[in-house]
JSON list of C-alpha atoms in Angstrom, two decimals:
[
{"chain": "A", "resi": 252, "resn": "ALA", "atom": "CA", "xyz": [1.63, -3.50, 48.56]},
{"chain": "A", "resi": 253, "resn": "SER", "atom": "CA", "xyz": [0.26, -6.67, 50.21]},
{"chain": "A", "resi": 254, "resn": "VAL", "atom": "CA", "xyz": [3.34, -7.08, 52.42]},
{"chain": "A", "resi": 255, "resn": "ARG", "atom": "CA", "xyz": [3.18, -3.45, 53.54]},
{"chain": "A", "resi": 256, "resn": "SER", "atom": "CA", "xyz": [-0.56, -3.62, 54.28]},
{"chain": "A", "resi": 257, "resn": "LEU", "atom": "CA", "xyz": [-0.39, -6.92, 56.16]},
{"chain": "A", "resi": 258, "resn": "THR", "atom": "CA", "xyz": [2.66, -5.80, 58.14]},
{"chain": "A", "resi": 259, "resn": "GLN", "atom": "CA", "xyz": [0.89, -2.62, 59.17]},
{"chain": "A", "resi": 260, "resn": "GLY", "atom": "CA", "xyz": [-2.09, -4.71, 60.29]},
{"chain": "A", "resi": 261, "resn": "LEU", "atom": "CA", "xyz": [0.19, -6.91, 62.40]},
{"chain": "A", "resi": 262, "resn": "LEU", "atom": "CA", "xyz": [1.63, -3.77, 64.00]},
{"chain": "A", "resi": 263, "resn": "ASP", "atom": "CA", "xyz": [-1.87, -2.37, 64.64]},
{"chain": "A", "resi": 264, "resn": "LEU", "atom": "CA", "xyz": [-2.82, -5.63, 66.37]},
{"chain": "A", "resi": 265, "resn": "GLY", "atom": "CA", "xyz": [0.33, -5.49, 68.52]},
{"chain": "A", "resi": 266, "resn": "ILE", "atom": "CA", "xyz": [1.61, -8.78, 67.10]},
{"chain": "A", "resi": 267, "resn": "LEU", "atom": "CA", "xyz": [4.71, -7.09, 65.65]},
{"chain": "A", "resi": 268, "resn": "GLN", "atom": "CA", "xyz": [6.68, -4.40, 67.46]},
{"chain": "A", "resi": 269, "resn": "GLY", "atom": "CA", "xyz": [8.78, -1.52, 66.11]},
{"chain": "A", "resi": 270, "resn": "THR", "atom": "CA", "xyz": [8.24, 0.59, 63.03]},
{"chain": "A", "resi": 271, "resn": "LEU", "atom": "CA", "xyz": [6.74, -0.46, 59.74]},
{"chain": "A", "resi": 272, "resn": "GLU", "atom": "CA", "xyz": [10.05, 0.07, 57.96]},
{"chain": "A", "resi": 273, "resn": "GLU", "atom": "CA", "xyz": [12.00, -1.99, 60.52]},
{"chain": "A", "resi": 274, "resn": "ASN", "atom": "CA", "xyz": [9.57, -4.87, 60.14]},
{"chain": "A", "resi": 275, "resn": "LEU", "atom": "CA", "xyz": [9.69, -4.70, 56.36]},
{"chain": "A", "resi": 276, "resn": "ARG", "atom": "CA", "xyz": [13.50, -4.55, 56.23]},
{"chain": "A", "resi": 277, "resn": "GLY", "atom": "CA", "xyz": [13.79, -7.40, 58.73]},
{"chain": "A", "resi": 278, "resn": "HIS", "atom": "CA", "xyz": [11.13, -9.52, 56.97]},
{"chain": "A", "resi": 279, "resn": "ARG", "atom": "CA", "xyz": [9.43, -10.00, 60.35]},
{"chain": "A", "resi": 280, "resn": "TYR", "atom": "CA", "xyz": [6.08, -10.39, 58.59]},
{"chain": "A", "resi": 281, "resn": "ALA", "atom": "CA", "xyz": [7.26, -13.63, 56.91]},
{"chain": "A", "resi": 282, "resn": "ARG", "atom": "CA", "xyz": [6.23, -15.78, 59.88]},
{"chain": "A", "resi": 283, "resn": "TYR", "atom": "CA", "xyz": [2.63, -14.68, 59.27]},
{"chain": "A", "resi": 284, "resn": "TYR", "atom": "CA", "xyz": [2.72, -14.24, 55.48]},
{"chain": "A", "resi": 285, "resn": "PRO", "atom": "CA", "xyz": [4.80, -17.17, 54.19]},
{"chain": "A", "resi": 286, "resn": "HIS", "atom": "CA", "xyz": [3.90, -17.03, 50.49]},
{"chain": "A", "resi": 287, "resn": "HIS", "atom": "CA", "xyz": [3.47, -14.67, 47.57]},
{"chain": "A", "resi": 288, "resn": "VAL", "atom": "CA", "xyz": [0.31, -12.74, 46.78]},
{"chain": "A", "resi": 289, "resn": "GLY", "atom": "CA", "xyz": [-0.83, -15.15, 44.06]},
{"chain": "A", "resi": 290, "resn": "HIS", "atom": "CA", "xyz": [0.01, -17.66, 41.37]},
{"chain": "A", "resi": 291, "resn": "TYR", "atom": "CA", "xyz": [-1.00, -18.82, 37.93]},
{"chain": "A", "resi": 292, "resn": "LEU", "atom": "CA", "xyz": [-4.25, -20.78, 37.70]},
{"chain": "A", "resi": 293, "resn": "GLY", "atom": "CA", "xyz": [-4.50, -23.73, 35.36]},
{"chain": "A", "resi": 294, "resn": "LEU", "atom": "CA", "xyz": [-2.93, -27.12, 34.79]},
{"chain": "A", "resi": 295, "resn": "ASP", "atom": "CA", "xyz": [0.45, -26.22, 36.30]},
{"chain": "A", "resi": 296, "resn": "VAL", "atom": "CA", "xyz": [-0.18, -23.94, 39.22]},
{"chain": "A", "resi": 297, "resn": "HIS", "atom": "CA", "xyz": [1.36, -23.28, 42.63]},
{"chain": "A", "resi": 298, "resn": "ASP", "atom": "CA", "xyz": [4.74, -21.60, 42.72]},
{"chain": "A", "resi": 299, "resn": "THR", "atom": "CA", "xyz": [5.76, -22.37, 39.15]},
{"chain": "A", "resi": 300, "resn": "PRO", "atom": "CA", "xyz": [9.57, -22.05, 39.45]},
{"chain": "A", "resi": 301, "resn": "SER", "atom": "CA", "xyz": [10.14, -21.84, 35.69]},
{"chain": "A", "resi": 302, "resn": "VAL", "atom": "CA", "xyz": [8.15, -18.60, 35.32]},
{"chain": "A", "resi": 303, "resn": "PRO", "atom": "CA", "xyz": [9.78, -15.51, 36.87]},
{"chain": "A", "resi": 304, "resn": "ARG", "atom": "CA", "xyz": [7.50, -13.19, 38.84]},
{"chain": "A", "resi": 305, "resn": "SER", "atom": "CA", "xyz": [8.66, -10.37, 36.56]},
{"chain": "A", "resi": 306, "resn": "GLU", "atom": "CA", "xyz": [7.15, -12.15, 33.53]},
{"chain": "A", "resi": 307, "resn": "GLU", "atom": "CA", "xyz": [4.59, -9.96, 31.76]},
{"chain": "A", "resi": 308, "resn": "LEU", "atom": "CA", "xyz": [1.04, -11.31, 31.92]},
{"chain": "A", "resi": 309, "resn": "HIS", "atom": "CA", "xyz": [-0.56, -11.94, 28.53]},
{"chain": "A", "resi": 310, "resn": "ALA", "atom": "CA", "xyz": [-4.20, -12.04, 27.43]},
{"chain": "A", "resi": 311, "resn": "GLY", "atom": "CA", "xyz": [-5.78, -15.37, 28.29]},
{"chain": "A", "resi": 312, "resn": "THR", "atom": "CA", "xyz": [-3.72, -15.90, 31.43]},
{"chain": "A", "resi": 313, "resn": "VAL", "atom": "CA", "xyz": [-5.59, -16.46, 34.69]},
{"chain": "A", "resi": 314, "resn": "VAL", "atom": "CA", "xyz": [-3.93, -15.68, 38.00]},
{"chain": "A", "resi": 315, "resn": "THR", "atom": "CA", "xyz": [-5.01, -15.68, 41.61]},
{"chain": "A", "resi": 316, "resn": "VAL", "atom": "CA", "xyz": [-4.78, -12.72, 43.95]},
{"chain": "A", "resi": 317, "resn": "GLU", "atom": "CA", "xyz": [-4.79, -14.21, 47.42]},
{"chain": "A", "resi": 318, "resn": "PRO", "atom": "CA", "xyz": [-2.90, -12.48, 50.19]},
{"chain": "A", "resi": 319, "resn": "GLY", "atom": "CA", "xyz": [-3.10, -14.54, 53.37]},
{"chain": "A", "resi": 320, "resn": "LEU", "atom": "CA", "xyz": [-2.31, -14.06, 57.02]},
{"chain": "A", "resi": 321, "resn": "TYR", "atom": "CA", "xyz": [-1.68, -16.96, 59.38]},
{"chain": "A", "resi": 322, "resn": "ILE", "atom": "CA", "xyz": [-1.17, -16.65, 63.14]},
{"chain": "A", "resi": 323, "resn": "PRO", "atom": "CA", "xyz": [0.73, -19.67, 64.53]},
{"chain": "A", "resi": 324, "resn": "VAL", "atom": "CA", "xyz": [-1.00, -21.46, 67.37]},
{"chain": "A", "resi": 325, "resn": "ASP", "atom": "CA", "xyz": [2.05, -21.00, 69.61]},
{"chain": "A", "resi": 326, "resn": "ASP", "atom": "CA", "xyz": [2.58, -17.28, 68.91]},
{"chain": "A", "resi": 327, "resn": "GLU", "atom": "CA", "xyz": [2.89, -15.57, 72.30]},
{"chain": "A", "resi": 328, "resn": "ASN", "atom": "CA", "xyz": [2.81, -12.11, 70.64]},
{"chain": "A", "resi": 329, "resn": "ALA", "atom": "CA", "xyz": [-0.71, -12.66, 69.31]},
{"chain": "A", "resi": 330, "resn": "PRO", "atom": "CA", "xyz": [-3.87, -12.29, 71.38]},
{"chain": "A", "resi": 331, "resn": "ALA", "atom": "CA", "xyz": [-4.96, -15.75, 72.56]},
{"chain": "A", "resi": 332, "resn": "ASP", "atom": "CA", "xyz": [-8.18, -15.65, 70.53]},
{"chain": "A", "resi": 333, "resn": "MET", "atom": "CA", "xyz": [-6.22, -15.05, 67.31]},
{"chain": "A", "resi": 334, "resn": "ARG", "atom": "CA", "xyz": [-3.72, -17.90, 67.71]},
{"chain": "A", "resi": 335, "resn": "GLY", "atom": "CA", "xyz": [-4.20, -20.59, 65.11]},
{"chain": "A", "resi": 336, "resn": "VAL", "atom": "CA", "xyz": [-6.29, -18.33, 62.86]},
{"chain": "A", "resi": 337, "resn": "GLY", "atom": "CA", "xyz": [-5.63, -18.16, 59.12]},
{"chain": "A", "resi": 338, "resn": "ILE", "atom": "CA", "xyz": [-7.28, -15.72, 56.75]},
{"chain": "A", "resi": 339, "resn": "ARG", "atom": "CA", "xyz": [-6.99, -15.84, 52.97]},
{"chain": "A", "resi": 340, "resn": "ILE", "atom": "CA", "xyz": [-9.43, -14.42, 50.48]},
{"chain": "A", "resi": 341, "resn": "GLU", "atom": "CA", "xyz": [-8.83, -15.36, 46.86]},
{"chain": "A", "resi": 342, "resn": "ASP", "atom": "CA", "xyz": [-9.82, -13.71, 43.64]},
{"chain": "A", "resi": 343, "resn": "ASP", "atom": "CA", "xyz": [-9.24, -15.28, 40.25]},
{"chain": "A", "resi": 344, "resn": "VAL", "atom": "CA", "xyz": [-8.40, -12.77, 37.53]},
{"chain": "A", "resi": 345, "resn": "LEU", "atom": "CA", "xyz": [-8.42, -13.25, 33.77]},
{"chain": "A", "resi": 346, "resn": "ILE", "atom": "CA", "xyz": [-5.99, -11.08, 31.85]},
{"chain": "A", "resi": 347, "resn": "ASP", "atom": "CA", "xyz": [-7.98, -9.79, 28.89]},
{"chain": "A", "resi": 348, "resn": "LEU", "atom": "CA", "xyz": [-6.98, -7.51, 26.01]},
{"chain": "A", "resi": 349, "resn": "LYS", "atom": "CA", "xyz": [-9.26, -4.84, 27.48]},
{"chain": "A", "resi": 350, "resn": "GLY", "atom": "CA", "xyz": [-7.87, -5.26, 31.00]},
{"chain": "A", "resi": 351, "resn": "PRO", "atom": "CA", "xyz": [-8.26, -7.57, 33.99]},
{"chain": "A", "resi": 352, "resn": "VAL", "atom": "CA", "xyz": [-11.56, -9.39, 34.54]},
{"chain": "A", "resi": 353, "resn": "VAL", "atom": "CA", "xyz": [-12.21, -10.50, 38.12]},
{"chain": "A", "resi": 354, "resn": "LEU", "atom": "CA", "xyz": [-13.87, -13.88, 37.66]},
{"chain": "A", "resi": 355, "resn": "THR", "atom": "CA", "xyz": [-14.78, -14.16, 41.35]},
{"chain": "A", "resi": 356, "resn": "GLU", "atom": "CA", "xyz": [-16.22, -10.66, 41.67]},
{"chain": "A", "resi": 357, "resn": "GLU", "atom": "CA", "xyz": [-19.61, -11.89, 42.91]},
{"chain": "A", "resi": 358, "resn": "ILE", "atom": "CA", "xyz": [-18.23, -14.11, 45.67]},
{"chain": "A", "resi": 359, "resn": "ALA", "atom": "CA", "xyz": [-18.72, -12.78, 49.21]},
{"chain": "A", "resi": 360, "resn": "LYS", "atom": "CA", "xyz": [-15.61, -11.26, 50.77]},
{"chain": "A", "resi": 361, "resn": "ASP", "atom": "CA", "xyz": [-17.02, -8.72, 53.20]},
{"chain": "A", "resi": 362, "resn": "PRO", "atom": "CA", "xyz": [-16.65, -9.99, 56.80]},
{"chain": "A", "resi": 363, "resn": "ASN", "atom": "CA", "xyz": [-20.36, -9.46, 57.52]},
{"chain": "A", "resi": 364, "resn": "GLN", "atom": "CA", "xyz": [-21.39, -11.42, 54.41]},
{"chain": "A", "resi": 365, "resn": "LEU", "atom": "CA", "xyz": [-19.00, -14.22, 55.35]},
{"chain": "A", "resi": 366, "resn": "GLU", "atom": "CA", "xyz": [-20.40, -14.36, 58.90]},
{"chain": "A", "resi": 367, "resn": "GLU", "atom": "CA", "xyz": [-23.92, -14.66, 57.48]},
{"chain": "A", "resi": 368, "resn": "LEU", "atom": "CA", "xyz": [-22.87, -17.48, 55.16]},
{"chain": "A", "resi": 369, "resn": "LEU", "atom": "CA", "xyz": [-21.14, -19.37, 57.96]},
{"chain": "A", "resi": 370, "resn": "ALA", "atom": "CA", "xyz": [-24.16, -18.99, 60.24]},
{"chain": "A", "resi": 371, "resn": "ALA", "atom": "CA", "xyz": [-26.56, -20.39, 57.62]}
]
């Protein structure tokens, strides 16, 4: 879902051309979204190659949910004011027996809240 959503956003901004399906099939989004949507959080974290992404999450596991979008500084397809911009908002989620618990729920993520924090 993150790849589809971010690819559609890149199309809406005019950074990618063509149809959504063409861009998804051709992996044209990968220049702007070079990683997965998250990873395990703990002692052994980023891109743990020994744990397949299809592995079922068990109670007590904490993972990140952090889709990111990065516009290269030299990208001629992007508007000049967006070149060199990277956006990633992370949530940390505990897998609990009763369901997921978003540990970072109270952290500001709304663009207006973030602007206020940066201006302070």
